[in-house]
Coordinates of C-alpha atoms in Angstrom, one line a residue:
Chain A
M1 CA 38.1 8.5 -22.6
S2 CA 34.5 8.8 -21.1
L3 CA 32.9 6.2 -19.4
P4 CA 30.4 4.0 -21.3
L5 CA 26.8 5.4 -20.9
P6 CA 24.9 2.9 -19.0
Q7 CA 21.6 1.6 -20.5
V8 CA 19.0 3.8 -19.0
A9 CA 15.8 3.3 -21.3
T10 CA 13.7 1.7 -18.8
A11 CA 12.7 1.9 -15.3
A12 CA 14.6 -1.0 -14.3
Q13 CA 17.5 0.0 -16.2
V14 CA 17.8 3.3 -14.5
R15 CA 17.4 1.5 -11.0
A16 CA 20.4 -0.7 -11.5
A17 CA 22.5 2.1 -13.2
A18 CA 21.6 4.0 -9.7
R19 CA 22.6 0.9 -7.6
A20 CA 25.7 0.8 -9.6
N21 CA 26.2 4.4 -8.7
A22 CA 26.8 5.1 -12.9
I23 CA 24.3 8.0 -13.1
L24 CA 23.4 10.8 -11.1
S25 CA 20.3 13.0 -12.1
T26 CA 17.1 11.1 -13.6
S27 CA 16.1 13.8 -15.4
G28 CA 15.4 12.8 -19.0
L29 CA 15.9 8.8 -17.9
A30 CA 13.5 6.2 -19.2
P31 CA 10.7 8.9 -20.9
G32 CA 7.3 8.0 -20.1
Y33 CA 8.0 5.9 -16.6
I34 CA 6.8 7.7 -13.4
Q35 CA 9.4 8.9 -11.4
A36 CA 9.2 9.4 -7.4
N37 CA 10.4 11.2 -4.5
L38 CA 11.3 9.3 -1.8
I39 CA 10.7 10.2 1.8
V40 CA 11.9 7.4 4.6
L41 CA 10.5 8.0 8.1
P42 CA 10.6 6.3 11.6
S43 CA 7.5 3.8 11.6
R44 CA 5.5 5.6 14.7
F45 CA 5.3 8.7 12.1
A46 CA 3.9 6.9 9.2
Q47 CA 0.1 7.0 10.0
D48 CA 0.5 10.7 10.3
F49 CA 2.3 11.1 7.2
R50 CA -0.4 8.9 5.2
T51 CA -3.0 11.2 6.6
L52 CA -1.0 14.7 5.7
C53 CA -1.1 12.9 2.1
A54 CA -4.8 12.0 2.0
R55 CA -5.4 15.3 2.8
N56 CA -3.4 17.3 0.8
P57 CA -3.3 15.2 -2.3
V58 CA -2.6 17.9 -5.1
P59 CA 1.0 18.8 -3.2
C60 CA 1.6 15.5 -1.6
P61 CA 0.1 12.7 -4.3
L62 CA 1.4 9.2 -2.5
L63 CA 2.0 6.7 -4.8
A64 CA 3.3 4.0 -2.7
E65 CA 5.0 3.0 1.0
S66 CA 6.8 0.1 2.4
A67 CA 4.6 -3.0 2.1
Y68 CA 5.4 -3.7 6.2
V69 CA 7.7 -1.5 8.5
G70 CA 11.2 -2.2 7.2
S71 CA 10.5 -3.3 3.8
Y72 CA 12.8 -1.8 1.3
S73 CA 12.1 -4.1 -1.4
A74 CA 8.3 -5.0 -1.4
L75 CA 5.9 -1.8 -2.0
K76 CA 2.4 -1.5 -1.4
S77 CA 0.5 0.6 -4.4
W78 CA -1.3 3.9 -3.6
I79 CA -2.2 4.4 -7.6
S80 CA -5.9 3.3 -8.2
G81 CA -5.6 0.5 -10.7
I82 CA -1.9 -0.3 -10.3
T83 CA -0.8 -3.7 -8.2
D84 CA 1.7 -4.0 -5.5
E85 CA 3.6 -6.0 -8.1
Q86 CA 3.6 -3.6 -11.0
L87 CA 5.4 -0.8 -9.2
A88 CA 9.0 -2.0 -9.2
G89 CA 10.8 -5.2 -9.9
D90 CA 14.0 -6.3 -8.2
L91 CA 13.7 -3.2 -6.3
D92 CA 16.2 -1.9 -3.3
I93 CA 15.0 1.5 -2.1
R94 CA 18.1 1.8 -0.2
T95 CA 20.3 1.9 -3.3
D96 CA 18.0 2.7 -6.3
A97 CA 18.0 6.3 -6.4
P98 CA 21.3 7.8 -7.8
R99 CA 21.8 9.9 -4.7
Y100 CA 20.3 10.5 -1.1
N101 CA 20.1 13.1 2.0
V102 CA 19.9 11.9 5.4
Y103 CA 18.6 14.3 8.5
E104 CA 18.8 13.7 12.2
G105 CA 16.5 15.4 14.4
G106 CA 15.5 17.6 11.2
T107 CA 19.0 18.6 10.4
L108 CA 20.9 17.5 7.0
V109 CA 23.9 15.5 8.2
Q110 CA 24.8 13.3 5.3
S111 CA 24.4 15.1 1.6
H112 CA 24.3 13.3 -1.7
V113 CA 25.2 10.0 -0.5
E114 CA 25.4 6.9 -3.0
D115 CA 23.1 4.8 -0.7
I116 CA 21.2 4.6 2.5
T117 CA 22.1 1.0 3.7
S118 CA 24.0 2.2 6.8
T119 CA 21.3 4.2 8.0
W120 CA 18.1 2.2 7.2
T121 CA 16.7 0.3 10.1
P122 CA 14.1 -2.3 10.8
D123 CA 11.9 0.9 12.0
H124 CA 11.5 2.5 8.6
V125 CA 9.1 3.0 6.4
A126 CA 9.4 4.3 3.1
F127 CA 6.9 6.4 1.1
L128 CA 6.8 7.3 -2.8
V129 CA 5.4 10.5 -3.6
G130 CA 4.6 11.8 -7.4
C131 CA 6.6 14.3 -9.2
S132 CA 6.0 16.8 -12.2
Y133 CA 7.7 15.1 -14.8
S134 CA 4.8 13.2 -16.0
F135 CA 2.5 16.4 -16.7
E136 CA 5.6 18.1 -18.1
A137 CA 6.0 15.5 -20.8
A138 CA 2.2 15.5 -21.7
L139 CA 2.6 19.3 -21.9
T140 CA 5.6 19.1 -24.3
A141 CA 3.6 16.4 -26.4
A142 CA 0.9 19.0 -26.3
A143 CA 3.1 21.5 -28.1
L144 CA 3.5 23.3 -24.8
P145 CA 7.0 22.8 -23.4
P146 CA 7.1 24.0 -20.1
R147 CA 9.9 27.2 -20.5
H148 CA 12.5 25.9 -18.1
T149 CA 12.9 22.7 -20.3
V150 CA 13.4 24.9 -23.4
L151 CA 15.8 26.7 -21.7
D152 CA 17.6 23.8 -20.1
R153 CA 16.8 25.2 -16.5
V154 CA 15.7 23.6 -13.3
V155 CA 12.0 24.5 -12.6
P156 CA 11.6 27.5 -10.1
M157 CA 10.1 26.3 -7.1
Y158 CA 8.8 28.6 -4.4
R159 CA 7.3 28.3 -0.6
S160 CA 4.2 30.1 -0.6
S161 CA 1.7 31.0 2.3
L162 CA -1.1 28.6 1.2
P163 CA -1.3 26.5 4.4
L164 CA -1.2 22.6 4.3
L165 CA -4.0 21.0 6.1
P166 CA -2.6 19.8 9.4
A167 CA -2.5 15.9 9.9
G168 CA -1.0 14.8 13.5
V169 CA 2.5 15.8 14.1
F170 CA 2.9 17.4 10.3
G171 CA 1.7 20.9 9.2
G172 CA 0.9 22.1 13.1
N173 CA 3.8 24.1 12.4
K174 CA 2.8 26.5 9.9
A175 CA 4.1 24.1 7.2
T176 CA 2.8 25.6 3.6
F177 CA 2.5 24.5 -0.2
V178 CA 5.8 24.6 -2.0
V179 CA 4.8 25.4 -5.4
S180 CA 6.6 25.2 -8.9
M181 CA 6.0 27.7 -11.5
R182 CA 5.9 27.7 -15.3
P183 CA 4.9 30.7 -17.6
Y184 CA 2.6 30.5 -20.3
P185 CA 0.6 33.4 -22.5
R186 CA -2.6 33.9 -21.5
S187 CA -4.3 32.4 -24.7
Q188 CA -2.9 29.0 -23.7
I189 CA -3.6 28.6 -19.8
R190 CA -7.2 27.0 -20.4
T191 CA -5.4 24.3 -22.9
V192 CA -2.5 23.8 -20.0
R193 CA -5.1 23.3 -17.4
D194 CA -7.1 21.0 -19.5
V195 CA -3.7 19.2 -20.4
T196 CA -2.4 18.7 -17.1
R197 CA -5.8 17.9 -15.4
P198 CA -6.0 14.2 -15.5
Y199 CA -2.6 13.7 -14.0
I200 CA -4.2 13.6 -10.5
T201 CA -1.5 11.6 -9.1
T202 CA 1.2 13.8 -10.2
H203 CA -0.1 17.0 -9.2
G204 CA -3.0 17.6 -11.8
E205 CA -4.0 21.0 -12.9
P206 CA -2.3 24.2 -11.8
I207 CA -3.7 25.7 -8.4
A208 CA -3.5 29.2 -9.0
W209 CA -2.4 31.6 -12.3
G210 CA -2.1 35.2 -13.0
W211 CA 0.0 38.0 -11.8
D212 CA -2.3 38.5 -9.1
A213 CA -1.7 34.8 -7.8
V214 CA 2.0 35.7 -7.1
K215 CA 0.8 38.1 -4.2
A216 CA -2.0 35.9 -3.0
L217 CA 0.3 32.9 -2.8
G218 CA 2.9 35.1 -0.7
I219 CA 5.5 35.2 -3.3
E220 CA 7.9 38.2 -3.0
D221 CA 9.7 38.3 -6.3
V222 CA 8.8 35.5 -8.9
N223 CA 11.9 35.8 -10.2
V224 CA 13.9 34.9 -7.4
P225 CA 12.9 31.2 -6.5
D226 CA 13.6 29.3 -3.2
W227 CA 14.9 26.3 -5.2
G228 CA 15.5 25.7 -8.7
E229 CA 16.6 28.3 -11.6
A230 CA 15.0 32.1 -12.1
P231 CA 12.3 31.8 -14.7
A232 CA 12.5 33.7 -18.0
T233 CA 11.1 35.1 -21.2
T234 CA 11.7 32.9 -24.3
D235 CA 14.5 35.0 -24.7
G236 CA 16.1 34.3 -21.3
A237 CA 15.1 37.6 -19.7
P238 CA 13.5 38.1 -16.3
L239 CA 9.7 38.2 -16.0
V240 CA 8.0 41.4 -16.2
P241 CA 4.8 41.7 -13.9
G242 CA 1.9 42.3 -15.8
D243 CA 3.2 40.6 -19.2
E244 CA 0.4 39.0 -20.4
E245 CA 2.9 36.6 -22.5
N246 CA 4.5 35.4 -19.8
I247 CA 1.7 34.7 -17.0
P248 CA 3.3 32.6 -13.9
V249 CA 1.2 29.2 -13.8
F250 CA 1.4 27.7 -10.3
W251 CA 1.6 23.8 -9.7
G252 CA 1.3 22.0 -6.6
C253 CA 5.1 20.6 -6.0
G254 CA 6.4 17.2 -4.2
V255 CA 8.9 19.7 -2.3
T256 CA 6.1 20.3 0.1
P257 CA 6.0 17.0 2.1
Q258 CA 9.7 17.0 2.4
E259 CA 9.4 20.8 3.8
A260 CA 6.6 19.6 6.1
V261 CA 8.6 16.5 7.1
M262 CA 11.8 19.0 7.8
R263 CA 9.8 21.5 9.6
A264 CA 8.1 18.7 11.8
Q265 CA 12.0 18.4 13.3
L266 CA 10.9 14.7 13.9
P267 CA 13.3 12.9 16.7
G268 CA 15.3 10.2 14.7
I269 CA 16.7 9.4 11.2
V270 CA 14.8 10.6 8.0
M271 CA 15.8 10.0 4.5
G272 CA 15.1 11.2 1.2
H273 CA 16.5 11.3 -2.5
A274 CA 18.6 14.0 -3.1
P275 CA 16.6 16.4 -5.4
G276 CA 16.6 15.7 -8.8
H277 CA 17.8 12.0 -8.3
M278 CA 14.6 10.4 -8.0
I279 CA 13.2 6.5 -7.8
V280 CA 11.8 5.7 -11.1
L281 CA 9.2 3.0 -11.1
D282 CA 8.2 0.2 -13.8
V283 CA 4.7 1.9 -14.0
K284 CA 4.4 4.4 -17.3
D285 CA 2.2 7.3 -17.1
S286 CA 0.0 5.9 -19.9
D287 CA -0.7 2.9 -17.5
V288 CA -1.9 5.4 -14.6
L289 CA -3.9 8.0 -17.0
P290 CA -6.9 5.9 -17.9
A291 CA -7.4 4.6 -14.2
I292 CA -7.6 8.6 -13.3
A293 CA -9.6 9.7 -16.3
S294 CA -12.1 7.1 -15.5
N295 CA -11.8 8.1 -11.4
A296 CA -12.3 4.3 -10.7
K297 CA -11.4 3.4 -7.0
Chain B
M1 CA -53.8 15.7 18.8
S2 CA -50.1 15.3 17.2
L3 CA -49.0 12.9 14.6
P4 CA -47.5 9.5 15.4
L5 CA -43.8 9.9 15.4
P6 CA -42.4 7.8 12.6
Q7 CA -39.7 5.1 13.4
V8 CA -36.7 6.5 12.5
A9 CA -33.7 4.5 14.3
T10 CA -32.3 3.3 11.2
A11 CA -31.4 4.6 7.7
A12 CA -34.1 2.8 6.0
Q13 CA -36.5 4.1 8.3
V14 CA -35.6 7.5 8.2
R15 CA -35.3 7.7 4.0
A16 CA -39.0 6.0 4.2
A17 CA -40.1 8.8 6.3
A18 CA -38.5 11.6 4.1
R19 CA -40.4 9.8 1.4
A20 CA -43.7 10.0 3.0
N21 CA -42.6 13.8 4.0
A22 CA -43.5 12.9 7.6
I23 CA -39.8 14.5 9.1
L24 CA -38.1 17.4 8.3
S25 CA -34.3 17.9 9.8
T26 CA -32.4 14.7 10.0
S27 CA -30.2 15.8 12.6
G28 CA -30.4 13.2 15.4
L29 CA -32.2 10.8 13.7
A30 CA -30.8 7.2 13.2
P31 CA -27.5 7.6 15.4
G32 CA -24.8 6.1 14.0
Y33 CA -25.5 6.0 10.5
I34 CA -23.9 8.3 8.2
Q35 CA -25.7 11.2 6.8
A36 CA -24.7 12.8 3.4
N37 CA -25.0 16.2 1.6
L38 CA -26.5 16.0 -1.7
I39 CA -25.5 18.0 -4.6
V40 CA -27.3 16.8 -8.2
L41 CA -25.6 18.5 -11.4
P42 CA -26.0 18.0 -15.2
S43 CA -23.8 15.5 -16.5
R44 CA -21.3 17.6 -18.3
F45 CA -20.3 19.1 -15.1
A46 CA -19.5 15.7 -13.3
Q47 CA -16.2 15.2 -14.2
D48 CA -14.8 18.5 -13.1
F49 CA -16.9 18.1 -9.8
R50 CA -15.4 14.6 -9.1
T51 CA -12.0 16.2 -9.8
L52 CA -12.7 19.3 -7.5
C53 CA -13.5 16.9 -4.5
A54 CA -10.1 14.4 -5.1
R55 CA -8.4 17.7 -5.2
N56 CA -10.1 19.0 -2.0
P57 CA -11.1 15.7 0.0
V58 CA -11.3 17.7 3.4
P59 CA -14.1 20.1 2.7
C60 CA -15.6 18.0 -0.1
P61 CA -15.1 14.2 1.0
L62 CA -16.9 12.4 -2.0
L63 CA -19.0 9.4 -0.6
A64 CA -20.7 8.1 -3.5
E65 CA -22.3 9.3 -7.0
S66 CA -25.0 8.1 -9.6
A67 CA -23.9 4.7 -10.7
Y68 CA -24.7 6.0 -14.3
V69 CA -25.8 9.2 -15.7
G70 CA -29.6 9.5 -14.8
S71 CA -29.4 7.0 -12.1
Y72 CA -31.3 8.3 -8.9
S73 CA -31.3 4.7 -7.1
A74 CA -28.1 2.7 -7.9
L75 CA -25.0 4.6 -6.5
K76 CA -21.4 3.7 -7.0
S77 CA -19.2 3.8 -3.7
W78 CA -16.4 6.1 -3.3
I79 CA -15.9 5.1 0.2
S80 CA -13.1 2.6 0.9
G81 CA -14.3 -1.0 1.8
I82 CA -17.7 -0.2 1.1
T83 CA -19.5 -1.9 -1.5
D84 CA -21.9 0.0 -4.0
E85 CA -24.8 -2.3 -2.7
Q86 CA -24.1 -1.5 1.0
L87 CA -24.7 2.2 0.5
A88 CA -28.7 2.3 0.5
G89 CA -31.2 -0.1 -0.3
D90 CA -34.4 0.9 -2.0
L91 CA -33.1 4.3 -2.7
D92 CA -34.8 7.0 -4.5
I93 CA -32.5 10.2 -4.5
R94 CA -35.3 12.2 -5.9
T95 CA -37.7 11.7 -2.6
D96 CA -35.5 10.6 0.4
A97 CA -34.4 13.7 1.7
P98 CA -36.8 15.7 3.7
R99 CA -36.8 18.8 1.6
Y100 CA -34.8 19.8 -1.2
N101 CA -33.6 23.3 -2.9
V102 CA -33.5 23.7 -6.8
Y103 CA -31.2 26.3 -8.5
E104 CA -31.4 27.3 -12.0
G105 CA -28.4 29.2 -13.5
G106 CA -27.0 29.9 -10.2
T107 CA -30.3 31.2 -8.7
L108 CA -32.3 29.4 -6.2
V109 CA -35.9 28.8 -7.9
Q110 CA -37.4 26.3 -5.2
S111 CA -36.8 26.2 -1.9
H112 CA -37.6 23.4 0.6
V113 CA -39.8 21.2 -1.8
E114 CA -40.8 18.0 -0.7
D115 CA -39.1 16.3 -3.7
I116 CA -37.2 16.8 -6.9
T117 CA -39.3 14.1 -9.3
S118 CA -40.4 16.8 -11.4
T119 CA -36.9 18.8 -11.8
W120 CA -34.7 15.6 -12.1
T121 CA -33.9 14.6 -16.0
P122 CA -32.2 11.4 -17.5
D123 CA -28.9 13.9 -17.7
H124 CA -28.4 14.6 -14.2
V125 CA -25.8 12.9 -12.0
A126 CA -26.2 12.9 -8.0
F127 CA -23.1 13.3 -5.7
L128 CA -23.2 12.4 -1.7
V129 CA -20.7 14.2 0.3
G130 CA -19.8 13.5 3.8
C131 CA -21.0 15.5 6.8
S132 CA -19.7 16.2 10.2
Y133 CA -22.4 14.3 12.3
S134 CA -20.3 11.3 12.3
F135 CA -16.9 13.0 13.8
E136 CA -19.1 15.2 16.2
A137 CA -20.6 11.6 17.7
A138 CA -17.3 10.5 18.2
L139 CA -16.4 13.9 20.1
T140 CA -19.9 13.4 22.1
A141 CA -18.6 9.7 23.0
A142 CA -15.2 10.8 24.1
A143 CA -16.8 13.1 26.4
L144 CA -15.8 16.4 24.3
P145 CA -19.5 17.1 22.9
P146 CA -19.5 20.1 20.7
R147 CA -20.6 23.0 22.5
H148 CA -23.4 23.9 19.9
T149 CA -25.2 20.3 20.8
V150 CA -24.9 20.9 24.5
L151 CA -26.4 24.4 23.9
D152 CA -29.1 22.9 21.2
R153 CA -28.1 25.4 18.4
V154 CA -26.8 24.9 15.0
V155 CA -23.2 24.9 14.4
P156 CA -21.8 28.2 13.5
M157 CA -19.9 28.2 9.6
Y158 CA -18.3 30.7 7.9
R159 CA -17.0 31.6 4.4
S160 CA -13.1 31.5 4.7
S161 CA -10.2 33.3 2.9
L162 CA -8.7 29.7 2.5
P163 CA -9.0 28.7 -1.5
L164 CA -10.2 25.7 -2.8
L165 CA -7.9 24.0 -5.3
P166 CA -9.7 25.0 -8.9
A167 CA -10.9 21.9 -10.9
G168 CA -12.2 22.5 -14.5
V169 CA -15.2 25.0 -14.0
F170 CA -14.7 25.0 -10.3
G171 CA -13.0 27.0 -8.1
G172 CA -11.3 29.2 -10.5
N173 CA -14.0 31.8 -9.3
K174 CA -12.3 32.4 -6.1
A175 CA -14.1 29.5 -4.2
T176 CA -12.9 29.1 -0.6
F177 CA -13.4 26.8 2.3
V178 CA -16.4 26.9 4.0
V179 CA -15.6 26.2 7.7
S180 CA -17.4 24.9 10.8
M181 CA -16.4 26.1 14.7
R182 CA -16.5 24.3 17.7
P183 CA -14.7 26.0 20.8
Y184 CA -12.8 24.2 22.9
P185 CA -10.1 24.6 25.9
R186 CA -6.5 24.7 25.1
S187 CA -5.9 21.6 27.5
Q188 CA -8.6 19.6 25.0
I189 CA -7.3 20.3 21.7
R190 CA -4.9 17.8 21.2
T191 CA -7.5 14.9 22.1
V192 CA -9.8 16.7 20.0
R193 CA -7.7 16.5 17.1
D194 CA -6.8 13.1 18.2
V195 CA -10.6 11.8 18.1
T196 CA -11.7 13.4 14.7
R197 CA -8.4 12.2 12.8
P198 CA -9.5 9.2 11.5
Y199 CA -12.9 10.4 10.1
I200 CA -11.0 11.2 6.9
T201 CA -14.5 10.6 4.6
T202 CA -15.8 13.2 7.1
H203 CA -13.7 16.0 7.4
G204 CA -10.9 14.6 9.8
E205 CA -9.1 16.4 12.2
P206 CA -9.5 20.5 12.5
I207 CA -7.8 22.3 9.6
A208 CA -7.0 25.1 12.2
W209 CA -7.2 26.2 15.7
G210 CA -6.6 29.3 18.1
W211 CA -7.4 33.0 18.2
D212 CA -4.7 33.4 15.5
A213 CA -6.6 31.1 12.6
V214 CA -9.6 33.4 13.0
K215 CA -7.7 36.1 11.4
A216 CA -5.6 33.8 9.4
L217 CA -8.8 32.4 7.7
G218 CA -10.6 35.9 7.2
I219 CA -13.1 35.8 9.5
E220 CA -14.0 39.2 10.7
D221 CA -16.3 38.2 13.7
V222 CA -16.1 34.9 15.0
N223 CA -19.4 35.6 16.8
V224 CA -21.3 36.6 13.6
P225 CA -21.0 33.3 11.3
D226 CA -22.4 33.5 7.8
W227 CA -24.8 30.2 8.1
G228 CA -26.2 28.4 11.5
E229 CA -26.3 30.0 14.5
A230 CA -23.6 32.5 16.9
P231 CA -20.8 30.3 19.0
A232 CA -21.2 30.7 22.7
T233 CA -19.5 30.1 26.2
T234 CA -21.1 27.4 28.2
D235 CA -23.0 29.8 29.8
G236 CA -24.1 31.1 26.5
A237 CA -22.4 34.4 26.2
P238 CA -20.5 35.4 23.0
L239 CA -16.7 34.4 22.8
V240 CA -14.2 36.9 24.0
P241 CA -10.9 37.1 21.8
G242 CA -8.1 35.6 23.8
D243 CA -10.0 33.3 26.0
E244 CA -8.1 30.2 26.4
E245 CA -11.1 28.1 27.5
N246 CA -13.0 29.1 24.4
I247 CA -10.5 28.6 21.8
P248 CA -12.1 28.6 18.0
V249 CA -11.4 25.3 16.7
F250 CA -12.0 25.2 12.5
W251 CA -13.2 22.2 10.6
G252 CA -13.6 21.8 6.8
C253 CA -17.4 21.8 6.0
G254 CA -19.8 20.3 3.3
V255 CA -21.1 23.4 2.7
T256 CA -18.1 23.9 0.7
P257 CA -18.9 22.2 -2.3
Q258 CA -22.5 23.6 -2.8
E259 CA -20.7 27.1 -2.3
A260 CA -18.3 26.0 -5.1
V261 CA -21.3 25.1 -7.3
M262 CA -23.2 28.0 -6.8
R263 CA -20.3 30.4 -7.9
A264 CA -19.7 28.4 -10.7
Q265 CA -23.1 29.8 -11.9
L266 CA -23.7 26.7 -14.0
P267 CA -25.8 26.9 -17.0
G268 CA -29.2 24.5 -16.0
I269 CA -30.8 22.8 -13.4
V270 CA -28.5 22.1 -10.2
M271 CA -30.4 20.4 -7.4
G272 CA -29.6 19.7 -3.4
H273 CA -30.9 18.9 0.0
A274 CA -32.0 21.7 2.0
P275 CA -29.5 22.4 4.7
G276 CA -30.2 19.9 8.0
H277 CA -32.5 17.9 5.5
M278 CA -29.9 15.0 4.8
I279 CA -29.9 11.7 2.9
V280 CA -29.1 8.8 5.7
L281 CA -27.0 5.9 4.2
D282 CA -27.3 2.4 5.4
V283 CA -23.3 2.6 6.1
K284 CA -22.3 3.3 9.7
D285 CA -19.7 5.1 11.2
S286 CA -18.4 1.8 12.8
D287 CA -18.6 0.2 9.1
V288 CA -16.3 2.9 7.7
L289 CA -13.4 3.7 10.4
P290 CA -11.4 0.5 10.4
A291 CA -11.1 0.9 6.4
I292 CA -10.1 4.6 7.1
A293 CA -7.7 3.4 10.1
S294 CA -5.9 1.0 8.1
N295 CA -5.6 3.7 4.9
A296 CA -6.6 0.5 2.5
K297 CA -7.1 1.7 -0.9

């Protein structure tokens, strides 16, 4: 007998299900709602992290943060045109992602725990960072579904050699962009760029494309990603360098700020969602895009 | 008999003097007021330019733009906490920089002209981009005066190999960061970073530093800049690789967006200020910094 499937059509339902530990990955749940990467830092590092995001908005698009030091419920919005109150009703950052990781002094000490209530302190500040689900939905809607979704794989991600612009304690330690990759035929790249360009708060258009870009980004073998699963042709075969029907197209990736935080080896307790187990917001992609398109402040 | 020196203590006085063609370089004029780089584009490229700035805020900090297509007087503010009205009273973008350059199809066709009234069309959009004078004043106030100001030279600037993140028509053509450089002893770099970090709208803290950074940025010879004048020790001698008392410290530079626009070889007429002949705003560095420090939206 299987458990009854929880209601997960809205963001509030996903958060409630996560709080009840009734779900795992949030991939595909509550379609159209914005999902966010979570990073929780001791307050003394908060301003440098904000500056890191302000200087590197493509890989580190800051959506929201704790309204005040220690707040796991009230958020301050960084999304143009979205108020604090619109972000997430009845929120508890400590429980509303399905799974969490906990780091101490830069070392993973707890993996895939159900909540972070016992490690959260009044000195912690939570940050929510945009993820690529938003523009992937747009690509699918434009009849350009990302290859990994067609093959039901996890998107391949790579540590690149492209430096992150430093900000205080972050980035001086040679932190670099993490990039995600989705192959497309040469003929579709222009449309892929156009479709993803407006998604400024969720990585926007590609940062590089083409077989030359693989080398330029310092990626040794595009078939061997650092995270996620291997890319493939539509038949599931490995990519072949030079193949114009499967050109690597790279985007900034939300794993970047987590990598930068880990590499900074901050003293104290740092927390985050377990990869794929995101915080889902009440804000929809459709709420955000008009604000982006007009580039309002 | 020399001409009487015009009053240039305030931004409004500098703009009036520029309009009367009574001054040339704005360097050192109206201390404390924000000076801006000017880029004027045909309207069809405006949204891509906004996106370029949004994706590359460190080298391309967008301060303001025409309030509507064709406006050379009313501006829309992009500076956090600064209203449209505060930016510049009684402004005429076409006359209020001391000198201008005009490009057609990516080629310079008029150099150091007194105004752009005859080439401005109702289809043009003006963009104002932050410049480094703001953080240089802060460094001087912190007893860390930039070397080129001490030696009365123009800051050295270099084309780097660091790619600009592409945005529509901009950047896909291998546009890269232009960087400015100010040498400092190793012992002062931490303070230099701290002093310049809050100046988010005017390039902020350095993007790289150290003798390794010269090579990492693809700069062949730090003593041979692409723009400006050669760097030097306090005695005026060339820099010597490895010298810990004169470590190259690199910042994002406001020449970057101009380079990106030139490389895009846009059809039609593009205009800009002549280097060093800036538009001076009524906004002071001190008006902007509190907003930046709190990182308000």
